[in-house]
PDB file of C-alpha atoms in Angstrom:
ATOM      1  CA  MET A  14       3.068 -48.142  11.741  1.00  0.00           C
ATOM      2  CA  SER A  15       5.033 -48.878  14.802  1.00  0.00           C
ATOM      3  CA  SER A  16       8.485 -51.182  14.991  1.00  0.00           C
ATOM      4  CA  THR A  17      10.312 -52.315  18.532  1.00  0.00           C
ATOM      5  CA  GLY A  18      13.413 -53.887  17.375  1.00  0.00           C
ATOM      6  CA  THR A  19      16.220 -52.208  15.566  1.00  0.00           C
ATOM      7  CA  SER A  20      18.623 -53.704  13.032  1.00  0.00           C
ATOM      8  CA  SER A  21      22.198 -53.765  14.964  1.00  0.00           C
ATOM      9  CA  SER A  22      23.580 -53.686  11.384  1.00  0.00           C
ATOM     10  CA  THR A  23      21.727 -50.550  10.029  1.00  0.00           C
ATOM     11  CA  GLY A  24      20.362 -49.071  13.211  1.00  0.00           C
ATOM     12  CA  THR A  25      17.191 -48.370  11.868  1.00  0.00           C
ATOM     13  CA  LYS A  26      13.730 -49.826  13.028  1.00  0.00           C
ATOM     14  CA  THR A  27      12.565 -53.697  11.697  1.00  0.00           C
ATOM     15  CA  VAL A  28      10.042 -54.686  10.758  1.00  0.00           C
ATOM     16  CA  ARG A  29       7.420 -57.102  12.420  1.00  0.00           C
ATOM     17  CA  LEU A  30       5.620 -59.361  10.736  1.00  0.00           C
ATOM     18  CA  PHE A  31       3.459 -62.265  10.510  1.00  0.00           C
ATOM     19  CA  VAL A  32       3.367 -65.656   8.009  1.00  0.00           C
ATOM     20  CA  LEU A  33       0.102 -66.865   7.324  1.00  0.00           C
ATOM     21  CA  ASP A  34       0.450 -70.024   4.514  1.00  0.00           C
ATOM     22  CA  ASP A  35      -0.927 -73.332   5.501  1.00  0.00           C
ATOM     23  CA  HIS A  36       1.458 -74.738   3.204  1.00  0.00           C
ATOM     24  CA  ALA A  37       3.680 -75.689   5.820  1.00  0.00           C
ATOM     25  CA  LEU A  38       6.920 -76.515   4.049  1.00  0.00           C
ATOM     26  CA  PHE A  39       6.775 -72.555   2.412  1.00  0.00           C
ATOM     27  CA  ARG A  40       5.860 -71.384   5.804  1.00  0.00           C
ATOM     28  CA  GLU A  41       8.780 -73.154   7.386  1.00  0.00           C
ATOM     29  CA  GLY A  42      11.092 -72.341   4.218  1.00  0.00           C
ATOM     30  CA  LEU A  43       9.874 -68.604   4.074  1.00  0.00           C
ATOM     31  CA  LEU A  44      10.898 -68.429   7.672  1.00  0.00           C
ATOM     32  CA  ARG A  45      14.069 -69.306   7.843  1.00  0.00           C
ATOM     33  CA  LEU A  46      14.416 -67.035   5.024  1.00  0.00           C
ATOM     34  CA  LEU A  47      13.212 -64.033   6.424  1.00  0.00           C
ATOM     35  CA  GLU A  48      14.719 -64.739   9.754  1.00  0.00           C
ATOM     36  CA  SER A  49      17.660 -64.453   7.812  1.00  0.00           C
ATOM     37  CA  ASP A  50      17.517 -61.028   7.221  1.00  0.00           C
ATOM     38  CA  SER A  51      18.131 -58.430   9.842  1.00  0.00           C
ATOM     39  CA  ARG A  52      15.780 -56.308   8.865  1.00  0.00           C
ATOM     40  CA  PHE A  53      13.026 -58.569   9.936  1.00  0.00           C
ATOM     41  CA  GLU A  54      11.281 -59.577  13.280  1.00  0.00           C
ATOM     42  CA  ILE A  55       9.000 -62.707  13.198  1.00  0.00           C
ATOM     43  CA  THR A  56       6.386 -61.869  15.534  1.00  0.00           C
ATOM     44  CA  GLY A  57       4.358 -64.933  14.543  1.00  0.00           C
ATOM     45  CA  HIS A  58       2.990 -67.847  11.795  1.00  0.00           C
ATOM     46  CA  SER A  59       0.265 -69.881  11.167  1.00  0.00           C
ATOM     47  CA  GLY A  60      -1.096 -71.997   9.305  1.00  0.00           C
ATOM     48  CA  THR A  61      -4.993 -71.208  10.008  1.00  0.00           C
ATOM     49  CA  PRO A  62      -7.206 -68.585   9.624  1.00  0.00           C
ATOM     50  CA  SER A  63      -8.916 -69.105  12.581  1.00  0.00           C
ATOM     51  CA  THR A  64      -5.449 -69.351  15.242  1.00  0.00           C
ATOM     52  CA  ALA A  65      -3.831 -66.588  12.954  1.00  0.00           C
ATOM     53  CA  LEU A  66      -6.439 -63.776  13.606  1.00  0.00           C
ATOM     54  CA  PRO A  67      -6.561 -63.510  17.300  1.00  0.00           C
ATOM     55  CA  GLN A  68      -2.607 -63.783  16.893  1.00  0.00           C
ATOM     56  CA  ILE A  69      -2.171 -60.926  14.671  1.00  0.00           C
ATOM     57  CA  ILE A  70      -4.332 -58.481  16.579  1.00  0.00           C
ATOM     58  CA  ALA A  71      -2.343 -59.265  20.011  1.00  0.00           C
ATOM     59  CA  ALA A  72       1.099 -58.547  17.910  1.00  0.00           C
ATOM     60  CA  LYS A  73      -0.218 -55.559  15.686  1.00  0.00           C
ATOM     61  CA  PRO A  74       2.762 -56.758  13.196  1.00  0.00           C
ATOM     62  CA  ASP A  75       4.349 -53.804  10.391  1.00  0.00           C
ATOM     63  CA  VAL A  76       3.673 -56.339   7.964  1.00  0.00           C
ATOM     64  CA  LEU A  77       1.261 -59.421   7.204  1.00  0.00           C
ATOM     65  CA  ILE A  78       2.303 -62.133   4.624  1.00  0.00           C
ATOM     66  CA  LEU A  79      -0.522 -63.569   3.728  1.00  0.00           C
ATOM     67  CA  ASP A  80      -1.562 -67.071   1.554  1.00  0.00           C
ATOM     68  CA  TYR A  81      -4.192 -66.379  -1.108  1.00  0.00           C
ATOM     69  CA  ASP A  82      -5.453 -69.857  -0.397  1.00  0.00           C
ATOM     70  CA  LEU A  83      -5.801 -71.552   2.747  1.00  0.00           C
ATOM     71  CA  GLY A  84      -7.431 -74.331   2.712  1.00  0.00           C
ATOM     72  CA  SER A  85     -10.649 -73.837   4.609  1.00  0.00           C
ATOM     73  CA  GLN A  86     -11.382 -70.847   2.935  1.00  0.00           C
ATOM     74  CA  THR A  87      -9.239 -68.031   0.889  1.00  0.00           C
ATOM     75  CA  ALA A  88      -7.987 -64.314   1.458  1.00  0.00           C
ATOM     76  CA  LEU A  89     -10.695 -62.471   0.459  1.00  0.00           C
ATOM     77  CA  GLU A  90     -12.713 -64.141   4.143  1.00  0.00           C
ATOM     78  CA  PHE A  91      -9.649 -63.154   5.929  1.00  0.00           C
ATOM     79  CA  MET A  92      -9.511 -59.923   4.904  1.00  0.00           C
ATOM     80  CA  ARG A  93     -13.093 -59.097   5.404  1.00  0.00           C
ATOM     81  CA  ALA A  94     -12.124 -60.255   9.287  1.00  0.00           C
ATOM     82  CA  LEU A  95      -8.929 -58.321  10.066  1.00  0.00           C
ATOM     83  CA  GLN A  96     -11.180 -55.364   8.525  1.00  0.00           C
ATOM     84  CA  ARG A  97     -13.707 -56.333  10.784  1.00  0.00           C
ATOM     85  CA  GLU A  98     -10.609 -55.922  13.782  1.00  0.00           C
ATOM     86  CA  LYS A  99     -10.230 -52.946  12.414  1.00  0.00           C
ATOM     87  CA  PHE A 100      -5.905 -54.631  11.696  1.00  0.00           C
ATOM     88  CA  GLU A 101      -3.905 -51.261  10.821  1.00  0.00           C
ATOM     89  CA  GLY A 102      -0.432 -53.106   9.614  1.00  0.00           C
ATOM     90  CA  ARG A 103       0.082 -54.100   5.642  1.00  0.00           C
ATOM     91  CA  VAL A 104      -0.837 -56.900   3.827  1.00  0.00           C
ATOM     92  CA  LEU A 105       1.372 -58.600   0.868  1.00  0.00           C
ATOM     93  CA  LEU A 106      -0.595 -61.189  -0.436  1.00  0.00           C
ATOM     94  CA  VAL A 107       1.763 -64.144  -1.772  1.00  0.00           C
ATOM     95  CA  THR A 108      -0.025 -66.159  -4.053  1.00  0.00           C
ATOM     96  CA  ALA A 109       0.701 -68.989  -6.990  1.00  0.00           C
ATOM     97  CA  GLY A 110      -1.827 -67.671  -8.994  1.00  0.00           C
ATOM     98  CA  LEU A 111      -5.678 -65.852  -8.468  1.00  0.00           C
ATOM     99  CA  PRO A 112      -8.067 -64.960 -10.639  1.00  0.00           C
ATOM    100  CA  ASP A 113      -8.342 -60.839 -11.707  1.00  0.00           C
ATOM    101  CA  ASN A 114     -12.112 -60.427 -10.059  1.00  0.00           C
ATOM    102  CA  ASP A 115     -10.359 -61.815  -6.411  1.00  0.00           C
ATOM    103  CA  ALA A 116      -7.507 -59.557  -7.228  1.00  0.00           C
ATOM    104  CA  LEU A 117      -9.610 -56.059  -7.169  1.00  0.00           C
ATOM    105  CA  THR A 118     -11.438 -57.126  -4.306  1.00  0.00           C
ATOM    106  CA  LEU A 119      -8.589 -57.718  -2.364  1.00  0.00           C
ATOM    107  CA  ILE A 120      -7.185 -54.489  -3.909  1.00  0.00           C
ATOM    108  CA  ARG A 121     -10.542 -52.747  -2.546  1.00  0.00           C
ATOM    109  CA  LEU A 122     -10.208 -54.462   0.972  1.00  0.00           C
ATOM    110  CA  GLY A 123      -7.040 -53.081   1.511  1.00  0.00           C
ATOM    111  CA  ILE A 124      -3.966 -55.158   0.346  1.00  0.00           C
ATOM    112  CA  SER A 125      -0.366 -53.286  -0.427  1.00  0.00           C
ATOM    113  CA  GLY A 126       0.688 -55.514  -2.382  1.00  0.00           C
ATOM    114  CA  ILE A 127       0.628 -58.940  -4.674  1.00  0.00           C
ATOM    115  CA  PHE A 128       3.986 -61.385  -4.853  1.00  0.00           C
ATOM    116  CA  HIS A 129       3.876 -64.281  -7.160  1.00  0.00           C
ATOM    117  CA  LYS A 130       5.343 -67.226  -5.348  1.00  0.00           C
ATOM    118  CA  GLN A 131       7.209 -68.105  -8.614  1.00  0.00           C
ATOM    119  CA  ASP A 132       9.409 -65.186  -8.053  1.00  0.00           C
ATOM    120  CA  SER A 133      12.619 -65.083  -6.247  1.00  0.00           C
ATOM    121  CA  PRO A 134      13.171 -65.132  -2.582  1.00  0.00           C
ATOM    122  CA  GLU A 135      15.473 -62.112  -3.173  1.00  0.00           C
ATOM    123  CA  SER A 136      12.431 -60.783  -4.783  1.00  0.00           C
ATOM    124  CA  LEU A 137      10.169 -61.551  -1.925  1.00  0.00           C
ATOM    125  CA  GLN A 138      12.202 -59.854   0.620  1.00  0.00           C
ATOM    126  CA  ARG A 139      12.394 -56.811  -1.701  1.00  0.00           C
ATOM    127  CA  ALA A 140       8.290 -56.907  -2.144  1.00  0.00           C
ATOM    128  CA  ILE A 141       8.401 -57.161   2.095  1.00  0.00           C
ATOM    129  CA  PHE A 142      10.486 -54.219   2.808  1.00  0.00           C
ATOM    130  CA  GLU A 143       8.869 -51.857   0.012  1.00  0.00           C
ATOM    131  CA  VAL A 144       5.079 -52.575   1.383  1.00  0.00           C
ATOM    132  CA  SER A 145       6.446 -51.914   4.570  1.00  0.00           C
ATOM    133  CA  GLN A 146       7.820 -48.958   3.597  1.00  0.00           C
ATOM    134  CA  GLY A 147       4.551 -47.385   2.212  1.00  0.00           C
ATOM    135  CA  ARG A 148       4.458 -48.462  -1.229  1.00  0.00           C
ATOM    136  CA  VAL A 149       1.788 -50.473  -3.498  1.00  0.00           C
ATOM    137  CA  LEU A 150       3.123 -52.704  -5.197  1.00  0.00           C
ATOM    138  CA  ILE A 151       0.209 -54.499  -7.798  1.00  0.00           C
ATOM    139  CA  ASP A 152       1.345 -55.518 -10.674  1.00  0.00           C
ATOM    140  CA  GLN A 153       0.585 -54.437 -14.399  1.00  0.00           C
ATOM    141  CA  GLN A 154      -1.809 -57.587 -15.682  1.00  0.00           C
ATOM    142  CA  TYR A 155      -4.279 -56.626 -12.729  1.00  0.00           C
ATOM    143  CA  LEU A 156      -4.505 -52.513 -13.106  1.00  0.00           C
ATOM    144  CA  GLN A 157      -4.669 -53.390 -16.886  1.00  0.00           C
ATOM    145  CA  THR A 158      -7.898 -55.355 -15.835  1.00  0.00           C
ATOM    146  CA  ILE A 159      -9.262 -52.597 -14.136  1.00  0.00           C
ATOM    147  CA  VAL A 160      -8.292 -49.797 -16.524  1.00  0.00           C
ATOM    148  CA  ALA A 161     -10.563 -52.097 -19.547  1.00  0.00           C
ATOM    149  CA  ALA A 162     -13.638 -53.115 -16.997  1.00  0.00           C
ATOM    150  CA  ASN A 163     -13.692 -49.357 -15.724  1.00  0.00           C
ATOM    151  CA  THR A 164     -14.966 -46.055 -17.257  1.00  0.00           C
ATOM    152  CA  PRO A 165     -14.320 -42.337 -15.733  1.00  0.00           C
ATOM    153  CA  GLN A 166     -16.659 -41.240 -13.708  1.00  0.00           C
ATOM    154  CA  ASP A 167     -17.733 -37.538 -12.204  1.00  0.00           C
ATOM    155  CA  ALA A 168     -14.699 -36.739  -9.575  1.00  0.00           C
ATOM    156  CA  PRO A 169     -14.172 -34.464  -6.462  1.00  0.00           C
ATOM    157  CA  ARG A 170     -11.999 -31.522  -7.387  1.00  0.00           C
ATOM    158  CA  PHE A 171      -8.303 -32.652  -7.027  1.00  0.00           C
ATOM    159  CA  THR A 172      -5.612 -29.611  -6.000  1.00  0.00           C
ATOM    160  CA  ASP A 173      -2.456 -29.640  -8.123  1.00  0.00           C
ATOM    161  CA  ARG A 174      -0.850 -30.987  -5.288  1.00  0.00           C
ATOM    162  CA  GLU A 175      -3.343 -33.758  -4.755  1.00  0.00           C
ATOM    163  CA  ARG A 176      -3.029 -34.551  -8.456  1.00  0.00           C
ATOM    164  CA  THR A 177       0.610 -34.488  -8.111  1.00  0.00           C
ATOM    165  CA  THR A 178       0.731 -36.945  -5.506  1.00  0.00           C
ATOM    166  CA  LEU A 179      -1.635 -38.995  -7.012  1.00  0.00           C
ATOM    167  CA  ARG A 180       0.792 -39.594 -10.119  1.00  0.00           C
ATOM    168  CA  TYR A 181       3.711 -40.019  -7.755  1.00  0.00           C
ATOM    169  CA  LEU A 182       1.631 -42.723  -5.787  1.00  0.00           C
ATOM    170  CA  LEU A 183       0.551 -44.711  -8.949  1.00  0.00           C
ATOM    171  CA  GLN A 184       4.000 -44.745  -9.979  1.00  0.00           C
ATOM    172  CA  GLY A 185       5.047 -46.712  -6.494  1.00  0.00           C
ATOM    173  CA  LEU A 186       6.594 -43.982  -4.919  1.00  0.00           C
ATOM    174  CA  ALA A 187       6.639 -43.962  -1.055  1.00  0.00           C
ATOM    175  CA  ASN A 188       5.969 -40.657   0.896  1.00  0.00           C
ATOM    176  CA  LYS A 189       9.704 -39.652   1.205  1.00  0.00           C
ATOM    177  CA  GLU A 190      10.034 -40.585  -2.510  1.00  0.00           C
ATOM    178  CA  ILE A 191       7.011 -38.143  -2.982  1.00  0.00           C
ATOM    179  CA  ALA A 192       8.019 -35.579  -0.720  1.00  0.00           C
ATOM    180  CA  ALA A 193      11.937 -35.662  -2.568  1.00  0.00           C
ATOM    181  CA  GLU A 194      10.247 -34.756  -6.288  1.00  0.00           C
ATOM    182  CA  LEU A 195       8.063 -32.547  -4.826  1.00  0.00           C
ATOM    183  CA  ASN A 196      10.283 -30.746  -2.301  1.00  0.00           C
ATOM    184  CA  ILE A 197       8.746 -30.805   0.297  1.00  0.00           C
ATOM    185  CA  SER A 198       8.092 -32.177   4.136  1.00  0.00           C
ATOM    186  CA  GLU A 199       6.901 -35.737   4.357  1.00  0.00           C
ATOM    187  CA  SER A 200       4.300 -34.648   6.612  1.00  0.00           C
ATOM    188  CA  ALA A 201       3.478 -32.576   3.872  1.00  0.00           C
ATOM    189  CA  VAL A 202       3.144 -35.431   1.855  1.00  0.00           C
ATOM    190  CA  LYS A 203       1.192 -37.435   4.686  1.00  0.00           C
ATOM    191  CA  ALA A 204      -1.536 -34.196   5.264  1.00  0.00           C
ATOM    192  CA  THR A 205      -1.809 -34.284   1.479  1.00  0.00           C
ATOM    193  CA  LEU A 206      -2.611 -38.291   1.264  1.00  0.00           C
ATOM    194  CA  GLN A 207      -5.282 -37.016   4.502  1.00  0.00           C
ATOM    195  CA  GLN A 208      -6.833 -34.714   2.163  1.00  0.00           C
ATOM    196  CA  LEU A 209      -7.252 -37.409  -0.107  1.00  0.00           C
ATOM    197  CA  PHE A 210      -8.352 -40.078   1.831  1.00  0.00           C
ATOM    198  CA  SER A 211     -11.032 -37.844   2.788  1.00  0.00           C
ATOM    199  CA  LYS A 212     -12.201 -36.379  -0.805  1.00  0.00           C
ATOM    200  CA  THR A 213     -12.463 -39.605  -2.314  1.00  0.00           C
ATOM    201  CA  GLY A 214     -13.915 -41.874   1.092  1.00  0.00           C
ATOM    202  CA  VAL A 215     -11.009 -44.586   1.351  1.00  0.00           C
ATOM    203  CA  ARG A 216      -9.043 -45.636   3.988  1.00  0.00           C
ATOM    204  CA  THR A 217      -5.495 -47.476   2.489  1.00  0.00           C
ATOM    205  CA  ARG A 218      -2.821 -46.321  -0.491  1.00  0.00           C
ATOM    206  CA  SER A 219      -3.604 -49.088  -2.002  1.00  0.00           C
ATOM    207  CA  GLN A 220      -7.630 -48.638  -2.156  1.00  0.00           C
ATOM    208  CA  LEU A 221      -6.465 -44.587  -3.501  1.00  0.00           C
ATOM    209  CA  VAL A 222      -4.508 -46.045  -5.698  1.00  0.00           C
ATOM    210  CA  LEU A 223      -7.374 -48.786  -7.285  1.00  0.00           C
ATOM    211  CA  LEU A 224      -9.852 -45.900  -7.339  1.00  0.00           C
ATOM    212  CA  ALA A 225      -7.510 -43.435  -8.872  1.00  0.00           C
ATOM    213  CA  ILE A 226      -7.367 -45.782 -11.851  1.00  0.00           C
ATOM    214  CA  GLU A 227     -11.352 -46.900 -11.822  1.00  0.00           C
ATOM    215  CA  ARG A 228     -12.514 -43.535 -11.615  1.00  0.00           C
ATOM    216  CA  TYR A 229      -9.891 -40.334 -11.414  1.00  0.00           C
ATOM    217  CA  ARG A 230      -7.685 -41.294 -14.327  1.00  0.00           C
ATOM    218  CA  ALA A 231      -8.564 -38.821 -16.791  1.00  0.00           C
ATOM    219  CA  GLN A 232      -7.853 -35.533 -14.096  1.00  0.00           C
ATOM    220  CA  LEU A 233      -4.079 -37.253 -13.407  1.00  0.00           C
TER     221      LEU A 233
END
């Protein structure tokens, strides 16, 4: 994640955001909310997927705030387009509701969290910041659906540290928090995650969480 701005109030790097939502009223209100928070910098916004895609690739935001229903398409098609462009930022989906199957597909496509529009503005600000720090925010209802729909399968051999890291990842901890729990450096946590990515064949934290629940929970 590459941040260039700095928050004057905290001295920490600002989180660079892009907002894609086809509802102008919600989008404008969201932009006003985020612009009032010194932790965030708006790199761009759009109401149409076709114009948003090149802007996002050029701006390279840390977090894309993505509406599920984009009018001409859903977030499913847009996430596939982002994958083809090798977008490396994190994606927080905002929605008034979506089918469980679509939620699971979006997690497989690499979204970092699902936020419901019915929740408070303060909750949204918190969710955006937590996703920017590496947390995976997936509602319990979707996790329960995954567990109910899948049975354990053969899994690669995990080391004790890899299993412990996976357990903390399932709890939603960021790298810094996992490092504190294990009394190791943050770089060691990142190295362990890279080993897990290599062993499981996934590329994002959310995909790793989903895979751990679907296939490897018996080992954890």
